XYZ file of C-alpha atoms in Angstrom:
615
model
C 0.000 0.000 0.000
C 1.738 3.405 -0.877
C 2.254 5.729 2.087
C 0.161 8.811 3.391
C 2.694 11.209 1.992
C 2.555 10.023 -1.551
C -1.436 9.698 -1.500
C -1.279 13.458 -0.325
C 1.103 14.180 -3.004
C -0.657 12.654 -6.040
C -4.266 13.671 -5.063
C -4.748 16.281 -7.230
C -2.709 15.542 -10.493
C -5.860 14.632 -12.289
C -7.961 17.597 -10.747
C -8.087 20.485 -13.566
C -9.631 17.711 -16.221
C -11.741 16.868 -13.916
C -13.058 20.187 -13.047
C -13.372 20.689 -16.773
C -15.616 17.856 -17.437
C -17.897 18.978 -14.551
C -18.317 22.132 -15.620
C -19.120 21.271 -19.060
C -21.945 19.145 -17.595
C -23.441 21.826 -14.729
C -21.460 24.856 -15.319
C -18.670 26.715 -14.325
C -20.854 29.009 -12.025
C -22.171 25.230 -10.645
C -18.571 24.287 -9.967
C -17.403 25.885 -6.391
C -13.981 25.457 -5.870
C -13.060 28.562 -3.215
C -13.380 27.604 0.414
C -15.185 30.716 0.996
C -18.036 29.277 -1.680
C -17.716 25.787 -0.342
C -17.973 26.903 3.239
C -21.958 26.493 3.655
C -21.344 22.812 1.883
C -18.391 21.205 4.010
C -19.350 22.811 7.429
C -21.921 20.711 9.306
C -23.276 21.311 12.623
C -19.901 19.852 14.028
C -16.320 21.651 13.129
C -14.934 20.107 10.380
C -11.576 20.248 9.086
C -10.231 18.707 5.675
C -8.094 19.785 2.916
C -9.132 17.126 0.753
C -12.534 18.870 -0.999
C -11.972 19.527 -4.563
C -15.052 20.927 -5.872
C -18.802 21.248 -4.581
C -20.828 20.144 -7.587
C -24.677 21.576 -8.292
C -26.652 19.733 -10.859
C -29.608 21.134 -12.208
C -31.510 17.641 -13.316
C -31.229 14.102 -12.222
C -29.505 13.627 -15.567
C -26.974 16.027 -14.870
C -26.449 13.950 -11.700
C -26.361 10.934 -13.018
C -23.870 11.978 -15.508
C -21.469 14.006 -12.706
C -21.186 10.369 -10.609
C -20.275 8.729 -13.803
C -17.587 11.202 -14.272
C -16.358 10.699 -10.255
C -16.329 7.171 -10.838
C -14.219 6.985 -13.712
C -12.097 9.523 -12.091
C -12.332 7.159 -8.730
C -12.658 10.197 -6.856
C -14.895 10.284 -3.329
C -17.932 11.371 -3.550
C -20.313 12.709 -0.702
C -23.640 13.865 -1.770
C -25.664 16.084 0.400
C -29.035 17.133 0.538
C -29.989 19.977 2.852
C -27.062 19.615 5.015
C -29.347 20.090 7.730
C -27.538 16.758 9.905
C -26.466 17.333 13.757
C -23.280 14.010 13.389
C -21.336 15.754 10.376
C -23.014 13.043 8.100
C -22.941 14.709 4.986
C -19.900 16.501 5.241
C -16.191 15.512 5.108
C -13.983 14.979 8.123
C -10.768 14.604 8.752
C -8.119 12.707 5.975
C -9.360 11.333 2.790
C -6.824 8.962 0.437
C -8.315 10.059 -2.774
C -9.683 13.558 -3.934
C -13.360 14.597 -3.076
C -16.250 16.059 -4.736
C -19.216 17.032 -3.137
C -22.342 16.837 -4.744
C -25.621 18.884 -3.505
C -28.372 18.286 -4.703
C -30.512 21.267 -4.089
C -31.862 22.268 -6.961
C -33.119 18.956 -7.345
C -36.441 19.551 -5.252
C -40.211 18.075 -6.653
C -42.819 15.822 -5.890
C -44.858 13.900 -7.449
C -48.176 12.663 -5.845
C -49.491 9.248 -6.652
C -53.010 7.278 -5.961
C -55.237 10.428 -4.982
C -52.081 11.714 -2.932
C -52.166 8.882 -0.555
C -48.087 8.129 -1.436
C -45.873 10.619 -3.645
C -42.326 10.197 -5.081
C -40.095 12.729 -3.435
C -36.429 13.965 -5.074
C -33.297 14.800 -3.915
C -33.873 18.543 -2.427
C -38.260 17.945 -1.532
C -37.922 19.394 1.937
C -40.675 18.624 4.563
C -42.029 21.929 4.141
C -42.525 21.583 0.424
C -44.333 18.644 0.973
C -46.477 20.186 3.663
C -47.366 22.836 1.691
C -47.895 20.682 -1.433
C -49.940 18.149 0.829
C -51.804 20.355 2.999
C -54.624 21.760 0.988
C -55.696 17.998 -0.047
C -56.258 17.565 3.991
C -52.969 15.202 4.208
C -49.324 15.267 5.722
C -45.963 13.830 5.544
C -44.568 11.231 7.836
C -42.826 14.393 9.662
C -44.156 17.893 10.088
C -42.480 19.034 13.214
C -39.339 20.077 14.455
C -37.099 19.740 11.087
C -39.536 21.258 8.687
C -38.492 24.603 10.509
C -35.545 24.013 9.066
C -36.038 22.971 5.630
C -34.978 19.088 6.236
C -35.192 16.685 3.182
C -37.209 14.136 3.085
C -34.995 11.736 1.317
C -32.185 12.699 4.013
C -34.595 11.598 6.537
C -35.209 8.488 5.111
C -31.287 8.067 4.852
C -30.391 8.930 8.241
C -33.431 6.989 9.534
C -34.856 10.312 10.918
C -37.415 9.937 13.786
C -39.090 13.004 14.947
C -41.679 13.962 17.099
C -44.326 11.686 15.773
C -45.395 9.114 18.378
C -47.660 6.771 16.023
C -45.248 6.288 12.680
C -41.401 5.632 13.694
C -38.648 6.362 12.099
C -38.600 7.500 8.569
C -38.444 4.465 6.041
C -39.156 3.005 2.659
C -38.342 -0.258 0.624
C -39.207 1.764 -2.475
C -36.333 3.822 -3.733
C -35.096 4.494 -7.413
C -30.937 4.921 -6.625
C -27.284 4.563 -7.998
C -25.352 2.114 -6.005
C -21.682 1.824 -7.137
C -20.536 -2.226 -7.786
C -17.162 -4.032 -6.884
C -15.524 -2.948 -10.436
C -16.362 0.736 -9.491
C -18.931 1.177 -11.964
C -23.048 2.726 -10.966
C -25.662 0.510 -11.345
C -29.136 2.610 -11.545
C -31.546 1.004 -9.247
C -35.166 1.220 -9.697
C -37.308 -0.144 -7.180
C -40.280 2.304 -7.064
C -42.832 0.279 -8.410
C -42.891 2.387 -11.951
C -41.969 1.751 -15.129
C -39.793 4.474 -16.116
C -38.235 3.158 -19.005
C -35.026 1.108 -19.255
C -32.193 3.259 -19.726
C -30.915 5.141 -17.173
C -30.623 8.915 -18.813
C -34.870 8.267 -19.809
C -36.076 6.657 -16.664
C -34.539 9.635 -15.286
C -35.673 12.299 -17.645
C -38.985 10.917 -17.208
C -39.071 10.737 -13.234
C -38.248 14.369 -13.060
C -40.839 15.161 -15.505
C -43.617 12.883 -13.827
C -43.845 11.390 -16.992
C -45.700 7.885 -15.843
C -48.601 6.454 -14.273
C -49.317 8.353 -11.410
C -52.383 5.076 -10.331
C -50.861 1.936 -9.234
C -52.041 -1.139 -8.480
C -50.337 -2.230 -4.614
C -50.543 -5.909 -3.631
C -49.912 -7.287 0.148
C -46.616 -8.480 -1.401
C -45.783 -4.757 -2.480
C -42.426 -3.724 -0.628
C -43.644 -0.772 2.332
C -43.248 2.704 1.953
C -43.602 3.456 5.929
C -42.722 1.670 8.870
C -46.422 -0.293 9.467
C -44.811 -1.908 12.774
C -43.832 1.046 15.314
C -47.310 1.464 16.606
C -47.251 -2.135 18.300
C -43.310 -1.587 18.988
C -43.798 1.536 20.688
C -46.786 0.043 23.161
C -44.491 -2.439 24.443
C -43.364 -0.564 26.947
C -41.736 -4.128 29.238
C -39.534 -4.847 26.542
C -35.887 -4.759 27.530
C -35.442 -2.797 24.134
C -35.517 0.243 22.369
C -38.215 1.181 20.238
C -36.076 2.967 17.513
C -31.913 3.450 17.241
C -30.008 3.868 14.172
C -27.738 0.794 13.919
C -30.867 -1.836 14.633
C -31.026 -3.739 11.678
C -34.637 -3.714 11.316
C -34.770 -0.404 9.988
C -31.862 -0.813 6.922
C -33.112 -1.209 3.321
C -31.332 -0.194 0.243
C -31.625 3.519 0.633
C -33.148 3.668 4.631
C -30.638 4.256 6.766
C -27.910 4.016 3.589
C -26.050 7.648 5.340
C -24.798 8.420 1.445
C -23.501 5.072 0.772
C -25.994 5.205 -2.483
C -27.432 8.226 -4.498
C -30.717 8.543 -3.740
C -32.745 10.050 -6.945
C -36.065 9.595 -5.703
C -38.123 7.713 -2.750
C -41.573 6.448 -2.552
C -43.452 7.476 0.472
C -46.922 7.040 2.093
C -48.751 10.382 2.760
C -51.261 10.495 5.836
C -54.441 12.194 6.204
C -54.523 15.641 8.373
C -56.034 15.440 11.621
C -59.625 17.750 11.837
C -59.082 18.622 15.287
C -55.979 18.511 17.731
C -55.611 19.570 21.303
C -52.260 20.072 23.058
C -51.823 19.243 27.496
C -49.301 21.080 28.638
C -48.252 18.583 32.213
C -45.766 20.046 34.364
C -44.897 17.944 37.977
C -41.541 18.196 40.802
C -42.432 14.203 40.969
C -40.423 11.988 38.051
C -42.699 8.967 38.819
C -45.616 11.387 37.564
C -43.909 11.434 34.044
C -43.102 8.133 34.362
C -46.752 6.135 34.901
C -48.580 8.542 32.793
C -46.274 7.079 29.432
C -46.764 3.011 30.738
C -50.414 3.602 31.740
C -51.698 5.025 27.970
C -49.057 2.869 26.028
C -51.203 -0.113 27.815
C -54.263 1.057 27.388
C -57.064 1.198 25.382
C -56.055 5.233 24.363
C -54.957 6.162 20.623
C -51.446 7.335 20.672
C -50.863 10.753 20.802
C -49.752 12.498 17.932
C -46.549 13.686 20.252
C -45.117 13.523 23.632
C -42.554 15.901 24.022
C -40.458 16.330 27.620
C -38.538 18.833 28.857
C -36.432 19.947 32.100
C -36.807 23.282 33.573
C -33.524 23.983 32.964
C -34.011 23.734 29.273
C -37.186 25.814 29.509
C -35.022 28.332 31.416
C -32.229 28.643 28.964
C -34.793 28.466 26.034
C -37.037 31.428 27.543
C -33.861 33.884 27.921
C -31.382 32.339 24.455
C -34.217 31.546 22.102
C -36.379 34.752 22.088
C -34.944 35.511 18.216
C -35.330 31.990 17.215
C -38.744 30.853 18.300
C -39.707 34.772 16.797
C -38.306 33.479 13.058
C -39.761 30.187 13.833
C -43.538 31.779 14.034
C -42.785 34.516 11.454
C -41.030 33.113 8.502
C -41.503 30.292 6.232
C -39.014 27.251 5.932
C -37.072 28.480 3.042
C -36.331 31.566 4.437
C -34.793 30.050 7.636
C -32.912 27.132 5.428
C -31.590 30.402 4.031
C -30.387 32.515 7.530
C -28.435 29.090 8.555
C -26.326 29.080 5.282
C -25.966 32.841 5.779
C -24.545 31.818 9.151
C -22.223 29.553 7.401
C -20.685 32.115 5.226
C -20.575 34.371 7.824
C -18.595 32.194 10.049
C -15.608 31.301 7.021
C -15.252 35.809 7.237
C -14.905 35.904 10.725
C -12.456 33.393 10.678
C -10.829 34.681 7.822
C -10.885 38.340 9.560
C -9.743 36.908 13.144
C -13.170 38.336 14.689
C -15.022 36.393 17.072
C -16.733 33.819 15.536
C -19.533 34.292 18.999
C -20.149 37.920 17.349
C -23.519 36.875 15.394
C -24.883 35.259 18.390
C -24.044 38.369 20.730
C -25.681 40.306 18.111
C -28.864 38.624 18.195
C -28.801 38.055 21.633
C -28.753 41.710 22.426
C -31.581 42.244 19.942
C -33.848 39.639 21.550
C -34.065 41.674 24.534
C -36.635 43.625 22.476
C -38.137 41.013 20.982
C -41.546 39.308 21.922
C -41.160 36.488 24.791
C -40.882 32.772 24.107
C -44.043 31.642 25.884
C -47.141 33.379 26.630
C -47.372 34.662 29.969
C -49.672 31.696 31.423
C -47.801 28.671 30.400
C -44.213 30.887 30.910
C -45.354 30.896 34.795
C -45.870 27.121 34.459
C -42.598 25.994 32.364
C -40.488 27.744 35.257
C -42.378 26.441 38.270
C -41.660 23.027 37.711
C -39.153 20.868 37.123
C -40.437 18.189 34.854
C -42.808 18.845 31.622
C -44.574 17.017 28.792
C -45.960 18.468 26.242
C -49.199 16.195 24.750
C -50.733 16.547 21.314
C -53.813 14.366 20.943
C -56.221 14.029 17.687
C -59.087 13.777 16.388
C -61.251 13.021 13.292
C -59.468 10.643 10.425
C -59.647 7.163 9.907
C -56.455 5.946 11.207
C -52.520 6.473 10.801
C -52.594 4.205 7.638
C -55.543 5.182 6.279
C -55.521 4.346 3.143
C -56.555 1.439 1.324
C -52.661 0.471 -0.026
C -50.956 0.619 3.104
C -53.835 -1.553 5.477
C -53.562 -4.245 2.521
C -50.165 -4.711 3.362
C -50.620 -6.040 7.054
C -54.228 -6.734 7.955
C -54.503 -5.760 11.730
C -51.436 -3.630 12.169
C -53.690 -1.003 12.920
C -56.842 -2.892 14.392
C -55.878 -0.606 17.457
C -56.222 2.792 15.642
C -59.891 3.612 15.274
C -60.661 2.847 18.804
C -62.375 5.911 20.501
C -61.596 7.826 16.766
C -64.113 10.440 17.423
C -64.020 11.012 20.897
C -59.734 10.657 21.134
C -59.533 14.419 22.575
C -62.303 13.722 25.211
C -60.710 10.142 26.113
C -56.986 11.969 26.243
C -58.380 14.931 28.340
C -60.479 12.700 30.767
C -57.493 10.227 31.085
C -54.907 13.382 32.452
C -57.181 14.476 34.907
C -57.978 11.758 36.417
C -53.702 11.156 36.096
C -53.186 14.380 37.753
C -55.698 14.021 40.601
C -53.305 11.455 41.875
C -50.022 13.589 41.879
C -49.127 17.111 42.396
C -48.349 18.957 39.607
C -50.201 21.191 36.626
C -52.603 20.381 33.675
C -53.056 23.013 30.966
C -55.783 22.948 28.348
C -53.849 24.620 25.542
C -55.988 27.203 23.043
C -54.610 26.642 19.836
C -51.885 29.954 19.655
C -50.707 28.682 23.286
C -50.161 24.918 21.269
C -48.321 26.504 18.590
C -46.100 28.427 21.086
C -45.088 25.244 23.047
C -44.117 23.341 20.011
C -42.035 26.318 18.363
C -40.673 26.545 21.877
C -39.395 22.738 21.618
C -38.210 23.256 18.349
C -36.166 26.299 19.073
C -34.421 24.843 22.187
C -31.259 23.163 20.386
C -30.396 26.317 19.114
C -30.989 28.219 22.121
C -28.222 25.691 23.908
C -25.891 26.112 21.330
C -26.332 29.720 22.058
C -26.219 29.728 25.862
C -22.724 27.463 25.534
C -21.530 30.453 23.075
C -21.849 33.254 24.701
C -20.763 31.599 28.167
C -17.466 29.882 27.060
C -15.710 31.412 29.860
C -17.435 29.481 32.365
C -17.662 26.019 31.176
C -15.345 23.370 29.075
C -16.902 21.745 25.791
C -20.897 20.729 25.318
C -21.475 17.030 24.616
C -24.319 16.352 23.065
C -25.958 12.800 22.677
C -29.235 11.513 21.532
C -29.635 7.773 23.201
C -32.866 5.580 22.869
C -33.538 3.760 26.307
C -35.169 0.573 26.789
C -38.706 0.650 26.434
C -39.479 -0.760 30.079
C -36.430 1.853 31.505
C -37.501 4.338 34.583
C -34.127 5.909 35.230
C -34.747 7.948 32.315
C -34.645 11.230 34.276
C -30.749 10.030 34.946
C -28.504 10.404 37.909
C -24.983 10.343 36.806
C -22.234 8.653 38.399
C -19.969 10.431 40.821
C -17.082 9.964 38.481
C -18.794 11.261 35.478
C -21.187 14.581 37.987
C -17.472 15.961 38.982
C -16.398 16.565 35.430
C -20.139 18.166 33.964
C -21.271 21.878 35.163
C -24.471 21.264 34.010
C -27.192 18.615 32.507
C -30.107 19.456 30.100
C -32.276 16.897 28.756
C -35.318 16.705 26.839
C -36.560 13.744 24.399
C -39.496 12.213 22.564
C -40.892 10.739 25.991
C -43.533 8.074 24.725
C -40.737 6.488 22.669
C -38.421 6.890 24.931
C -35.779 9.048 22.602
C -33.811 11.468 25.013
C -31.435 14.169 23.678
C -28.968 15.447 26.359
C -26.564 17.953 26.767
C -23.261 18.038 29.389
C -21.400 21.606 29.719
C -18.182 19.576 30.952
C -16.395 21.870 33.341
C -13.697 23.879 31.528
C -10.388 21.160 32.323
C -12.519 18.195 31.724
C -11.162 16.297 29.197
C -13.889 15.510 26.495
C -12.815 12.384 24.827
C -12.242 10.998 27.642
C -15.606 12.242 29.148
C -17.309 11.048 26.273
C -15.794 7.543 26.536
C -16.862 6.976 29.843
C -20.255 8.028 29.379
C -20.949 6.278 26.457
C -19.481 2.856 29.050
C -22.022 4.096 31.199
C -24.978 4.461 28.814
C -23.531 0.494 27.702
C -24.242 -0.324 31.332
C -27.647 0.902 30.830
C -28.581 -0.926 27.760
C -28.836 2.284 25.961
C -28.819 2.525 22.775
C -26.749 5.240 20.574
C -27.604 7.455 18.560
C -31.296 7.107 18.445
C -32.133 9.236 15.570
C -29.500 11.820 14.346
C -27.540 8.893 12.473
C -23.397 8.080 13.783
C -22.400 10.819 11.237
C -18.977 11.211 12.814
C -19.550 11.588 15.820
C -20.961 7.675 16.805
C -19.418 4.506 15.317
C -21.484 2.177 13.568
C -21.909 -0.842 14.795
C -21.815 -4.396 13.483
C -24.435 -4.382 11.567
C -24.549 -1.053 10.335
C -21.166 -1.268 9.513
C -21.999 -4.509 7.407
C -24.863 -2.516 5.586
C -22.399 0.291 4.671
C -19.636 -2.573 3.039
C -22.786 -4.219 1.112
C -23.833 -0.833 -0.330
C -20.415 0.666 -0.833
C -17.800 -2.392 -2.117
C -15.042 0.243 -2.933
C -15.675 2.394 -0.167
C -16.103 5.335 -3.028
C -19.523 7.264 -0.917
C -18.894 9.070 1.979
C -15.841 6.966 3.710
C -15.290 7.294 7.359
C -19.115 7.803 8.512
C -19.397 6.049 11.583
C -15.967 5.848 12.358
C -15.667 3.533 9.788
C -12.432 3.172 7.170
C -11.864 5.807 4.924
C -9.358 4.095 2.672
C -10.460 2.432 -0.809
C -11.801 -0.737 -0.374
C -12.314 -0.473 2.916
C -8.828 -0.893 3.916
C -7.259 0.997 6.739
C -5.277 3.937 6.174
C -1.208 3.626 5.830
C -0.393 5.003 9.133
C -2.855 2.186 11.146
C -1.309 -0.738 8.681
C 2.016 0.690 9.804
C 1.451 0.560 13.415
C -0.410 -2.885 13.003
C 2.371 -4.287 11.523
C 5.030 -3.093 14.132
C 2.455 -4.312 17.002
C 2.573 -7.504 15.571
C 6.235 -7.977 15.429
């Protein structure tokens, strides 16, 4: 195997053909090759550093694309495609050392949908956010598998579906499909164009795609039982097992990885196939707030065993992140109410480009947030008045959207012929779910001391901007108060679904080296995200080893929903997934801590010190 120097040496003698050929397919202006145009592309939520990025590459058509990863191949150059670059593990960005040159490709001007059988599924490409499809969706009274939380930030759909994206949403899991049309790169190096949509599209590759981007096929389809799903039909009956010594949903479980699902850019996606559900006609949020953690904690196993519908959410969060969010996210949960998807998708890669000056200019990079932060002080607050009093008073809260008036989660007639019964639990108490929810929490809260707040509709959409704006307003808080603590850790673990010590008690060894703990989670499935300031000598890595031990000890699984990115490795399986897609090891190398090197060898420098361990 040659050595790291001479990799690093040769990696870009083929580079200005290269460039040529992609510009004559997309170009030039479609061809980014300064850092300060790539910055918004190869800077994820998590610092980043690489030299190894040759080009960012915008196609305009799935042609286009298709020809642009024919061109990488031949060139056997890396490639890592990106939709919205919206990920909180670094998935879709590079990291670190790379032995061959990289391109990456986004793909966002490569949004559309196209709705099939009377809207009840529709074929989603490359850039469809979850905002496009709500708004495409919306006025035929139906909704996408998520419409909280990452539509405010103009989250892909097909990046979900890669990253096995959960979300908010109780009743449907994490986002899935078997039906996927995508370019998965064989042993000789060469792409294959997969097409497992269910649609005849032609049979070469530059007209099925042609006529996929121009709808051009039969939007009706006949679906059998032996059909391949476009939804996960089993999470309902997963979720309600709430003694099972597992979690409901976690990224490397096995159960959820098909083809493109959970593929993390191992394949190009072109296009998925996705069930569509109808829109609730009425919804009513509980806003439960308690000092008792058992409160919390036999309100979720009572409904989960009984005969209720499951809510349509069941957020928690600590007082400490409703304190933190109340006085850091004023600005966001403002732009959150105010202005539409796109324009916010549009402020964070502002904030990207904004960053690569300040660096550039040796100016504070925390100068934006000070900025804003000194502006929110004018600025509406983040709760109204009643349930602001509430969200400070106490220290646990859950946040309970119930609904009412459609047939079931998989309403339609295509997705109950796939599993007769999988839903025979859905209709119960259809019409009267509200009344059943509402009578169900007072009689709850009767027993234990604590709060129950009947939310009008502006107070509901308050609460769930509030949740949504609270990852920012951490990021914010750690920002602008650097001088008092070390790094923030942040993890997103799925616990056993018959756990209680999910308001967690750390270890003395781990409490000494954390200033503070903030946690908040999807609480019915029992999805937690948490956040550690470490104290400002703790030493992270090593932190972050011993937790993750601890979270082992636990039977926790991690991460839940966010993907490994870079941040988690992949385990077995996962990792066996990832070979199976990727032989060469051409599509996004390294994520999950995986090997970066062709062919899923190791690099030169671990050979090296293998060899010398072993004599």
């Amino acid at each position: 195997m040659p050595n790291a120097k001479k990799l690093s040496d040769d990696r870009h003698e083929q580079i200005p053909s290269l460039l040529t050929d992609l510009a004559a397919i997309v170009g030039t202006t479609n061809v980014l090759t300064k850092p300060s145009q790539q910055q918004s592309y190869v800077q994820g939520a998590i610092e980043a550093i690489t030299d190894a990025t040759v080009a960012v590459v915008i196609p305009h058509s799935l042609v286009a694309l298709w020809r642009v990863i024919n061109i990488c191949a031949a060139a056997d150059v890396i490639i890592i495609a990106q939709a919205a670059n919206t990920g909180l593990t670094g998935g879709s960005t590079p990291n670190g050392d790379y032995d061959r040159p990289l391109i990456v490709i986004s793909m966002q001007l490569l949004a559309g949908v196209h709705l099939l059988n009377d809207a009840a599924e529709l074929i989603a490409l490359p850039a469809a956010t979850l905002q496009q499809l709500e708004s495409t969706l919306t006025p035929l009274s139906r909704e996408p598998h998520s419409v909280l939380g990452s539509s405010c930030v103009g989250a892909s759909v097909i990046g979900g579906i890669c990253n096995s994206s959960g979300g908010m949403l109780v009743q449907r899991g994490p986002a899935y499909t078997e039906m996927a049309l995508f370019a998965r790169r064989n042993a000789s190096g060469a792409f294959e164009l997969v097409n497992h949509l269910g649609l005849d599209l032609g049979t070469q590759p530059e007209e099925m795609l042609e006529n996929l981007q121009a709808g051009t096929f039969n939007k009706v389809s006949n679906r059998t039982s032996n059909s391949n799903a476009c939804t996960n039909h089993h999470y309902q009956h997963k979720v309600r097992d709430c003694e099972a010594g597992t979690p409901a949903r976690f990224n490397n479980d096995p159960n959820g990885l098909y083809e493109a699902s959970g593929s993390a850019g191992k394949v190009i996606v072109f296009a998925v196939r996705v069930a569509t559900f109808a829109k609730p006609k009425n919804e009513q949020t509980f806003y439960i707030s308690t000092n008792d953690a058992d409160t919390l904690t036999t309100l979720r196993k009572k409904w989960l065993k009984s005969e209720l519908k499951l809510p349509v959410s069941a957020e928690y969060m600590h007082k400490d992140y409703n304190d933190i969010t109340m006085h850091y996210g004023r600005d966001t949960c403002l732009s959150m109410r105010k202005l539409p998807a796109s324009k916010i998708g549009m402020l964070y890669r502002l904030q990207a480009n904004i960053g690569y000056y300040l660096d550039k200019w040796h100016l504070p990079k925390t100068l934006p947030d000070r900025i804003l932060q000194l502006s929110s002080r004018f600025m509406p607050t983040s709760l109204p008045a009643t349930l602001t009093t509430q969200a400070l008073s106490y220290n646990y809260h859950l946040i309970i959207k119930v609904a009412d008036g459609f047939d079931s989660d998989f309403d339609n007639g295509i997705n109950k012929s796939f599993d007769k019964g999988i839903n025979k639990d859905s209709n119960k108490n259809d019409g009267n779910n509200i009344a059943a929810a509402q009578a169900f929490l007072q009689n709850h809260m009767q027993q234990y001391q604590g709060a129950l707040h009947i939310c009008t509709e502006l107070e509901s959409q308050a609460l769930l901007v509030f949740r949504s704006a609270a990852t920012a307003a951490m990021s914010r808080y750690h920002n602008l108060n650097q001088d008092k603590f070390g790094e923030l850790l942040s993890t997103d673990i799925a616990l056993p679904r018959n756990a209680v010590d999910w308001d967690e008690a750390l270890p003395n060894y781990l409490k000494r080296q954390v200033s503070k703990t903030f946690y908040l989670g999807h609480f019915f499935c029992h999805v937690m995200h948490q956040d550690y300031l470490l104290k400002p000598m703790t030493n992270a890595k090593q932190f972050k080893d011993e937790l993750l031990a601890f979270y082992d000890q636990r039977h926790i699984e991690y991460p839940a929903e966010h993907n490994v990115g870079h941040v988690y490795p992949a385990k077995t399986e996962l990792h066996y997934f990832y070979k199976k897609l990727d032989p060469t090891n051409s599509l996004n190398p390294g994520i999950g801590q995986t090997e970066k090197w062709k062919n899923w060898q190791s690099s030169p420098i671990k050979e090296k010190l293998n060899d010398e361990l072993h004599g």
